[in-house]
Tab-separated table of C-alpha atoms in Angstrom:
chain	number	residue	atom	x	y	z
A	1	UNK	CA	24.072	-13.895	13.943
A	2	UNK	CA	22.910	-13.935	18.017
A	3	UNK	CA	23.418	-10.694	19.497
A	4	UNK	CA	24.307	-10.871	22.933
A	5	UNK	CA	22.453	-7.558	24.415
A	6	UNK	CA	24.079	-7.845	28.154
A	7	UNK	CA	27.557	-6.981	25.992
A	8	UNK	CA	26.031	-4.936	23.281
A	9	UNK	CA	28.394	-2.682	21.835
A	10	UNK	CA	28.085	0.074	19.880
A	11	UNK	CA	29.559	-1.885	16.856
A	12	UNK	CA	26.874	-4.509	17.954
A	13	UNK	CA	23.994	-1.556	17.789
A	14	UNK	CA	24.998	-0.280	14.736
A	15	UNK	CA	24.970	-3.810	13.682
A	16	UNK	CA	21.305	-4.267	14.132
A	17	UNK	CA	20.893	-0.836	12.951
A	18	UNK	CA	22.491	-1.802	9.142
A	19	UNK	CA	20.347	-4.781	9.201
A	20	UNK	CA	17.224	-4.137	10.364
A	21	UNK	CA	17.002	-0.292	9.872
A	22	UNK	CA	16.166	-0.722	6.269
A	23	UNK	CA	13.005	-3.085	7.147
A	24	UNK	CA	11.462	-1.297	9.687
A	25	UNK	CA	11.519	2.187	7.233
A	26	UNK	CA	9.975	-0.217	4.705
A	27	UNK	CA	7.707	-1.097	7.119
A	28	UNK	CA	6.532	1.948	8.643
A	29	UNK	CA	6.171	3.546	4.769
A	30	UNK	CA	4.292	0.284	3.778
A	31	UNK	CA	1.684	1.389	6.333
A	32	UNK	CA	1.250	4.321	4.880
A	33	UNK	CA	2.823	7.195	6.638
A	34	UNK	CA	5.045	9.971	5.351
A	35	UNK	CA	8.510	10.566	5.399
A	36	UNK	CA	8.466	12.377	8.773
A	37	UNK	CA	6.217	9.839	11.021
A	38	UNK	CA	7.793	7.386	9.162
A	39	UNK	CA	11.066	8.206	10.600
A	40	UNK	CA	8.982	8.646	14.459
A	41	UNK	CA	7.855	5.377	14.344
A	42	UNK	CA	11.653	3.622	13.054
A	43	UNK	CA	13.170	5.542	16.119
A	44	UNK	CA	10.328	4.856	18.522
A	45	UNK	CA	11.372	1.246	18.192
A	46	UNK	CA	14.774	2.363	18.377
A	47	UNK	CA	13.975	4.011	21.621
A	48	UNK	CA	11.480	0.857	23.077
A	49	UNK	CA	14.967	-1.096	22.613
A	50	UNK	CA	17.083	1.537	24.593
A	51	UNK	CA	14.436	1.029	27.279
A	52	UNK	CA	14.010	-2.668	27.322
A	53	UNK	CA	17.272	-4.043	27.119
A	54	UNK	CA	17.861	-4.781	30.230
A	55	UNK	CA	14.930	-7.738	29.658
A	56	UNK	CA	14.947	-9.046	26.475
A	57	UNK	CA	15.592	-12.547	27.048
A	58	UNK	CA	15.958	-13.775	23.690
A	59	UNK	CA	18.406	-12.217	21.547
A	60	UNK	CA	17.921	-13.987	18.433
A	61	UNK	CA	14.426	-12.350	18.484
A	62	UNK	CA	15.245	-8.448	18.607
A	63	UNK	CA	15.212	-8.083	14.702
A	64	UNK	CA	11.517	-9.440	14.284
A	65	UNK	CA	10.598	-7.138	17.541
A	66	UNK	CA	12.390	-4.213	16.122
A	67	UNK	CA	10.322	-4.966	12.645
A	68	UNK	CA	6.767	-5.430	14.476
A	69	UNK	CA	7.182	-2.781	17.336
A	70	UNK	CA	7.984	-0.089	14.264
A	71	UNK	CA	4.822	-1.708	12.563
A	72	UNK	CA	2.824	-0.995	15.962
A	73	UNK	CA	4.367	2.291	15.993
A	74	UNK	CA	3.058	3.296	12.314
A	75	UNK	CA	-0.156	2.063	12.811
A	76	UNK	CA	-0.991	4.274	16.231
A	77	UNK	CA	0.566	7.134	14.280
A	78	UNK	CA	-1.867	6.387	11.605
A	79	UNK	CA	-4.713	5.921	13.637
A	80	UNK	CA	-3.703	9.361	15.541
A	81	UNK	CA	-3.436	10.969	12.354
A	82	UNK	CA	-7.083	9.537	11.045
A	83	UNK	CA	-8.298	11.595	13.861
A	84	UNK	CA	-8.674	8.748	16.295
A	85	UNK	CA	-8.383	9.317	20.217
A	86	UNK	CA	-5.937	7.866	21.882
A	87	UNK	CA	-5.398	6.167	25.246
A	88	UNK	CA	-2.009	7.720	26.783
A	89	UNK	CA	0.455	8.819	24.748
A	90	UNK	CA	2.337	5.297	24.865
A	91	UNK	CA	1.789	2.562	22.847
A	92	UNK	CA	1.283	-1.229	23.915
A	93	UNK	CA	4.219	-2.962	23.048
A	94	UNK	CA	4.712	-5.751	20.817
A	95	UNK	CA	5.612	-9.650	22.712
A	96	UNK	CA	8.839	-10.251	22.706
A	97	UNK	CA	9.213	-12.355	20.189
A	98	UNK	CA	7.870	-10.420	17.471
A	99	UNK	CA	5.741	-10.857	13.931
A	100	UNK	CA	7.170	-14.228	12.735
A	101	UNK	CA	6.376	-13.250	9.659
A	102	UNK	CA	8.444	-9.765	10.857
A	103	UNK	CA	11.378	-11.999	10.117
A	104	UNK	CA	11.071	-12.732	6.578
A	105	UNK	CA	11.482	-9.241	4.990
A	106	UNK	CA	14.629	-10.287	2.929
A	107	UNK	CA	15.355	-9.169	-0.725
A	108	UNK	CA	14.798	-12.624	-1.844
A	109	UNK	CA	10.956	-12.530	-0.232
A	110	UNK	CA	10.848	-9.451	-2.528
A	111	UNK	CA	11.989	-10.953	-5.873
A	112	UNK	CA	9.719	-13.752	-5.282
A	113	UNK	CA	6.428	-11.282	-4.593
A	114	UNK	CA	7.394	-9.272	-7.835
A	115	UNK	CA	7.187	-12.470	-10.239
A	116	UNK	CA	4.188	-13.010	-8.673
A	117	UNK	CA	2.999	-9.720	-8.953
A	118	UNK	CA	3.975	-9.638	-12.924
A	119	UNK	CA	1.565	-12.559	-13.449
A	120	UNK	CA	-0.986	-11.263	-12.516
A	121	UNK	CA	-3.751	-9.132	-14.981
A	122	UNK	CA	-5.150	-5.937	-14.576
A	123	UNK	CA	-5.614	-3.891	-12.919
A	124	UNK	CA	-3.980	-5.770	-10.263
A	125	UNK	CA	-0.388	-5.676	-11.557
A	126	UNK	CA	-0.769	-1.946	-12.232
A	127	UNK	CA	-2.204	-0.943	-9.132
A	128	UNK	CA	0.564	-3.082	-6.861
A	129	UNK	CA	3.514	-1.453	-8.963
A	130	UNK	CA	1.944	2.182	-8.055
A	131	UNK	CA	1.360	1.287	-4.380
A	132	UNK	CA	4.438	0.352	-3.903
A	133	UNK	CA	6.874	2.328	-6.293
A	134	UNK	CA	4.629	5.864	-4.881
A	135	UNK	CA	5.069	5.428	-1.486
A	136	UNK	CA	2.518	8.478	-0.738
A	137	UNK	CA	0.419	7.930	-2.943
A	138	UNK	CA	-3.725	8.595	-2.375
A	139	UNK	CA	-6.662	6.350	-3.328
A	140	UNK	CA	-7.866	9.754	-4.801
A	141	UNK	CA	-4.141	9.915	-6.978
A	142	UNK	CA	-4.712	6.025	-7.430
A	143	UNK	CA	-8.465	6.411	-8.831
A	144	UNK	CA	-7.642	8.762	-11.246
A	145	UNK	CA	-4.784	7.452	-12.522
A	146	UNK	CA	-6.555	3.574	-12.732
A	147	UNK	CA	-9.581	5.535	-14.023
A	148	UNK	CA	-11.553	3.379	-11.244
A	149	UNK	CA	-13.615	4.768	-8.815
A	150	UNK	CA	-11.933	5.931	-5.323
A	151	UNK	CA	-14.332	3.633	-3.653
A	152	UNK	CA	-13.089	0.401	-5.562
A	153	UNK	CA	-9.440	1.066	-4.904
A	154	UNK	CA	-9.388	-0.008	-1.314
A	155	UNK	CA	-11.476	-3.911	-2.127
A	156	UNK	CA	-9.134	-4.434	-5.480
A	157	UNK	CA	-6.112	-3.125	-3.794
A	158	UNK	CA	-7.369	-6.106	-0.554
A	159	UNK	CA	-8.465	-8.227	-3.640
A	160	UNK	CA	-4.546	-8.169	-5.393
A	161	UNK	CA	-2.562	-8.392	-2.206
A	162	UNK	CA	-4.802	-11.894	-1.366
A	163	UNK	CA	-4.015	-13.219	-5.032
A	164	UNK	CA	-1.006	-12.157	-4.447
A	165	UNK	CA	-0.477	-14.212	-1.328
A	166	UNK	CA	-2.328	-16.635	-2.837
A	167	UNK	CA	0.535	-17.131	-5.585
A	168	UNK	CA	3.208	-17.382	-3.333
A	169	UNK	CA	1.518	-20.534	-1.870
A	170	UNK	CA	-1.037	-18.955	1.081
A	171	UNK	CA	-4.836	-20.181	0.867
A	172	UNK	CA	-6.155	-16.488	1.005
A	173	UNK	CA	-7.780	-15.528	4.100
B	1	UNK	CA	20.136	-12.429	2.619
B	2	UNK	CA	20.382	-15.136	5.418
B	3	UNK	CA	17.075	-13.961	7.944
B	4	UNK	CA	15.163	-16.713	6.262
B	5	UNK	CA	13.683	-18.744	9.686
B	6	UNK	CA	13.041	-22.143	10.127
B	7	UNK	CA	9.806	-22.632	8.603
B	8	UNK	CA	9.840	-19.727	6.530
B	9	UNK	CA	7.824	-20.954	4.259
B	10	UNK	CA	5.177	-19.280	5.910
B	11	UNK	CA	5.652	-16.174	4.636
B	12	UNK	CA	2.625	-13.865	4.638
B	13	UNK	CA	-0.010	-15.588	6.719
B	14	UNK	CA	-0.384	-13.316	9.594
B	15	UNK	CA	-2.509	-10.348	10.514
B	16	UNK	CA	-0.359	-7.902	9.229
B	17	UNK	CA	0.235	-9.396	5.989
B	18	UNK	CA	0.041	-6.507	3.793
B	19	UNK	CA	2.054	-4.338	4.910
B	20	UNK	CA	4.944	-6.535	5.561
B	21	UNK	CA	4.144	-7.806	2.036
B	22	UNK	CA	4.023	-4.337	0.493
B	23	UNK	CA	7.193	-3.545	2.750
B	24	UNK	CA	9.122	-6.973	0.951
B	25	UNK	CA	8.643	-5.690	-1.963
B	26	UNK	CA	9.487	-1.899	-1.429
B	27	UNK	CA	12.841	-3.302	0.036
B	28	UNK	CA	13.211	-5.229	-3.236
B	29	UNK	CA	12.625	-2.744	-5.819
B	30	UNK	CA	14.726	0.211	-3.922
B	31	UNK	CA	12.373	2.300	-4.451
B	32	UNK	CA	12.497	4.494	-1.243
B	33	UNK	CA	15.736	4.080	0.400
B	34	UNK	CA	16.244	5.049	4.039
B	35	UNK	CA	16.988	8.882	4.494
B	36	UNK	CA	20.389	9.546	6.027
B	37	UNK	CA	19.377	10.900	9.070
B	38	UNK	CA	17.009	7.955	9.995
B	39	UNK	CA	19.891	6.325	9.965
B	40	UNK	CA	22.059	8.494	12.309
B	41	UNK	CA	19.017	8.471	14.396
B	42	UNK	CA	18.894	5.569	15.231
B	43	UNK	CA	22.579	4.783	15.588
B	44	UNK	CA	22.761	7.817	18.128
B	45	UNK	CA	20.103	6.218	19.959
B	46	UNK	CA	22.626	4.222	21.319
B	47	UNK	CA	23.587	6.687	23.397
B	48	UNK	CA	20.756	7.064	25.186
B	49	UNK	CA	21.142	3.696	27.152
B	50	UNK	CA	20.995	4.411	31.280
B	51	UNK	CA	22.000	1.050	32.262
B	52	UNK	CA	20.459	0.769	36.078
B	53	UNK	CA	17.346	3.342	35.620
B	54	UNK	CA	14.179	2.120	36.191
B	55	UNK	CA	11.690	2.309	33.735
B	56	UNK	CA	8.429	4.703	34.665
B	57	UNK	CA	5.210	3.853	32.903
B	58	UNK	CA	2.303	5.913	31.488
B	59	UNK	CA	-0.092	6.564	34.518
B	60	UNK	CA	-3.293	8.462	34.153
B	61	UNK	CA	-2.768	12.081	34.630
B	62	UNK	CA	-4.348	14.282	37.286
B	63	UNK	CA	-5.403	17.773	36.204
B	64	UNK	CA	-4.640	20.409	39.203
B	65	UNK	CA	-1.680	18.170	40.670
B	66	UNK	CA	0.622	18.837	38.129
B	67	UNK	CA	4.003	21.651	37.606
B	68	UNK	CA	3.539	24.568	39.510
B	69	UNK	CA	-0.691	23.861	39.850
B	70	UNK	CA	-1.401	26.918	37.898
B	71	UNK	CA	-4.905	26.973	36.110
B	72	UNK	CA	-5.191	24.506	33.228
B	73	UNK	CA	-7.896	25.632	31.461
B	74	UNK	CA	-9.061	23.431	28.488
B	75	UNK	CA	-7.767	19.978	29.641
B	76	UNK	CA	-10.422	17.684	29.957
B	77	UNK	CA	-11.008	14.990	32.774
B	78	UNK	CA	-8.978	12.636	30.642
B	79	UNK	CA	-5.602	14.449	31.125
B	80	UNK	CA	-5.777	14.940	26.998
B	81	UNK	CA	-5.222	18.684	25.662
B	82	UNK	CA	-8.114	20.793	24.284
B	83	UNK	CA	-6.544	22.865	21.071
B	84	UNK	CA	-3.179	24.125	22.070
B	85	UNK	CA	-3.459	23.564	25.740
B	86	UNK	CA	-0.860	21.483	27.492
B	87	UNK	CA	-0.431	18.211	27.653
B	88	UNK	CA	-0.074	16.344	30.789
B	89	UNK	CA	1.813	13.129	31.189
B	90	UNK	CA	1.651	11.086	34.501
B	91	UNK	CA	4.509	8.340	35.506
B	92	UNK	CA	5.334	6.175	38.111
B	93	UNK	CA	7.917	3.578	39.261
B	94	UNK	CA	9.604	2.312	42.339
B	95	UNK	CA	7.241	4.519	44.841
B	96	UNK	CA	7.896	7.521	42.878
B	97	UNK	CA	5.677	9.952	40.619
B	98	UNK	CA	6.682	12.003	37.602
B	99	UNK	CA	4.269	14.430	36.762
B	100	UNK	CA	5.248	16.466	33.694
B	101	UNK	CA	3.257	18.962	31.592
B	102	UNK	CA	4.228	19.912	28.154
B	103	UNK	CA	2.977	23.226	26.046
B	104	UNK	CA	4.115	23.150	22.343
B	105	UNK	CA	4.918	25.998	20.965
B	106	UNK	CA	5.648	26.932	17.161
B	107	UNK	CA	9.314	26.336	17.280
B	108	UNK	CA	9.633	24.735	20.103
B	109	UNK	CA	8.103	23.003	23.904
B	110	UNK	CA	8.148	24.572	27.347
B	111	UNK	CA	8.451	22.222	30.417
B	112	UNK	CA	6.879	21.793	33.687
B	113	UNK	CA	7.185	19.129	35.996
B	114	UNK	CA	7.294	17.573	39.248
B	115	UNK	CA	8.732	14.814	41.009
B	116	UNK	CA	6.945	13.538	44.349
B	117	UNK	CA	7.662	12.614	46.486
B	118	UNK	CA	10.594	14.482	46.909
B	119	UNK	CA	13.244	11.790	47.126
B	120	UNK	CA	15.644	12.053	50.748
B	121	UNK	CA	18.804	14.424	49.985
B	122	UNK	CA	17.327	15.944	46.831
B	123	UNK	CA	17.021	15.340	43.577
B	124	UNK	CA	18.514	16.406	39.894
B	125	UNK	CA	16.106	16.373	37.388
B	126	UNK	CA	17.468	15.331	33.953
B	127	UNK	CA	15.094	16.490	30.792
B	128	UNK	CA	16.576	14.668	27.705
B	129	UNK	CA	15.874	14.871	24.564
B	130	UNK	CA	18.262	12.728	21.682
B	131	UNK	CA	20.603	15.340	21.301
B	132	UNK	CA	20.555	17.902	24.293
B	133	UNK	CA	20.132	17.119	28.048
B	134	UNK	CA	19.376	20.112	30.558
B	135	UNK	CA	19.299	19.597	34.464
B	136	UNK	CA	17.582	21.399	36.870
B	137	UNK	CA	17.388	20.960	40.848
B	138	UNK	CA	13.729	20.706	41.760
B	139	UNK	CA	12.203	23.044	44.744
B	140	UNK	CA	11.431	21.846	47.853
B	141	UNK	CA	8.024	21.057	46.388
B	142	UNK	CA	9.443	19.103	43.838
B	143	UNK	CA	8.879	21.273	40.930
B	144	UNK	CA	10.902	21.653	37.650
B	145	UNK	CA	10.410	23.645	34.224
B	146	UNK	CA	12.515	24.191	31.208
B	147	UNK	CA	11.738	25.679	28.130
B	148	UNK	CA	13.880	25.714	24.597
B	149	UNK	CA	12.978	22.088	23.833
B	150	UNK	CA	12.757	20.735	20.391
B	151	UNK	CA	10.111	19.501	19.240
B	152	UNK	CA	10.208	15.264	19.299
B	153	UNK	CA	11.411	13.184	21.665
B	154	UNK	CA	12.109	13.320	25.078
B	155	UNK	CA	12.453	11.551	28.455
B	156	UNK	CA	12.787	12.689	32.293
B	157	UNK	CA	14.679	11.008	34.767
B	158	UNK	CA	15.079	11.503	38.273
B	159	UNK	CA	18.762	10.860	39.370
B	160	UNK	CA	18.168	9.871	43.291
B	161	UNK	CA	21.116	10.195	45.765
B	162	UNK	CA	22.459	6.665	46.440
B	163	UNK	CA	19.439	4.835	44.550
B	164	UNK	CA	18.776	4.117	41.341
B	165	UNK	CA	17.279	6.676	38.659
B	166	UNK	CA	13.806	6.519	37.372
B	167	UNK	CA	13.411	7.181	33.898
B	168	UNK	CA	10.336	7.896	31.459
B	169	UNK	CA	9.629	6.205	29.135
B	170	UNK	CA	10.590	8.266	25.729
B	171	UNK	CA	7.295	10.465	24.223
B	172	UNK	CA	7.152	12.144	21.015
B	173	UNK	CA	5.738	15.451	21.400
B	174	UNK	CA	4.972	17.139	18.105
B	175	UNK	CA	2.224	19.943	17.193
């Protein structure tokens, strides 16, 4: 459905809030932050929209941005919060157009990644589940739990996701 | 769901892969649904719209120049804090400067700024946050504080008398 942002509503806003707000939470927690900079970096995209609309050009885009400027978002809180300096306090923005693959977060993508996920054999299909059912989980909670080292977690978690892509049709990278 | 794109069948081949893959299938298995006031959030944020303002960007900030010019021990020649010191945040737009200086407190931030130059006829100085707005009249030097601020987000804009407002962009201030 094209939004048209010169006449955007508030039923319009709340709109793109009931369709994309959902994804970019799942986003931002995907990249590992907590509840509370979680919700920072949904409403900083929130906020980069207040402050662009005047320009956004193409309408049918603002979803994907929305999706890709809260993944920017979560990953300078994450960097901030690794103890990394940062330039500013303002983040470089996203293009326009977005992620394309920002786009494709729908509940069939999801079905699809979780047969793949349940063919797959240990410890990969154990390991997925827990990353993604525990939302805050550690590589330290992770490493016990697996009974692998903490230092494997982080190449067989890479390792999974690639099969995993590699299932749904992707030569892995 | 009907946000599958032409060519869609591309799923999962970018750079950020896996966390829009790990965020597919978070969505999926409704594991971690989206808290209430997220929500609210970012409905409310509609609110916040000033059609007309002009958008001020992040400029580097000068130590000494900025509020009321008092000492600022412990900031560093890169405008960042040292420990709890103040932060100092520099914008510009349309020939005008927005110097603002932020000290976070425990349960809440204290705010300096000032606006130069001075537009012609005054100024009114609007410190917003998402759900409260304060406005103060800057002195004849420009200067503005305020102090009672919650902690998060928050913008300044300078209403101008028969021109168009500049407006910050939005900064999330947390200790």
């Amino acid at each position: 459905m094209p939004y048209d942002l010169d006449l955007l509503d508030e039923t319009a806003w709340r709109g793109l809030v009931d369709r994309f707000g959902f994804r970019m939470w799942a986003v931002a927690r995907a990249c590992g932050l907590d509840a509370t900079d979680a919700a920072d970096a949904v409403q900083a995209a929130w906020l980069r929209l207040v402050e662009k609309l005047d320009t956004i050009r193409d309408p049918e885009a603002v979803g994907a941005w929305l999706v890709t400027t809260t993944r920017h978002e979560a990953g300078r809180i994450r960097r901030k919060r690794a103890g990394h300096q940062l330039t500013g306090l303002v983040p470089d923005l996203p293009t326009t157009e977005g992620d394309p693959v920002a786009r494709m977060l729908s509940e069939e993508d999801g079905r699809r990644l979780w047969a793949a996920i349940d063919t797959l054999h240990e410890p990969c299909r154990t390991l997925l589940r827990l990353i993604v059912t525990l939302p805050e989980v550690t590589y330290a909670q992770l490493a016990h739990r697996m009974r692998m080292p903490i230092g494997s977690i982080g190449p067989t978690r890479m390792r999974c996701l690639r099969r995993v892509r590699s299932l749904m049709g992707e030569e892995p990278r | 769901m009907t946000d599958r794109e032409p060519g869609g069948e591309r799923l999962l081949a970018g750079p950020a892969d896996d966390e829009y893959l790990l965020a597919a299938l978070r969505i999926a298995a409704g594991v971690d649904p989206v808290p209430e006031r997220v929500g609210a959030d970012a409905r409310a944020a509609y609110e916040l719209r000033l059609p007309g303002a002009i958008l001020a960007g992040p400029l580097e900030p000068l130590p000494g120049l900025v509020a009321d010019a008092r000492p600022l021990a412990g900031v560093r020649s890169d405008g960042r804090p040292a420990g709890d010191e103040p932060r100092l945040l520099r914008f510009g737009a349309d020939g005008l400067t927005i110097d603002v200086e932020v000290t976070v407190r425990d349960s809440h931030l204290d705010l300096a700024g000032q606006v130069h130059p001075l537009p012609v006829g005054g100024a009114r100085v609007e410190i917003r946050t998402p759900h409260i707005s304060k406005i103060r009249f800057p002195t004849e030097s420009g200067l503005f504080a305020t102090t009672g601020l919650p902690h998060g987000w928050l913008s300044v804009v300078c209403h101008r008398p028969g021109d168009r407002p500049v407006a910050t962009r939005w900064q999330c201030i947390r200790q």
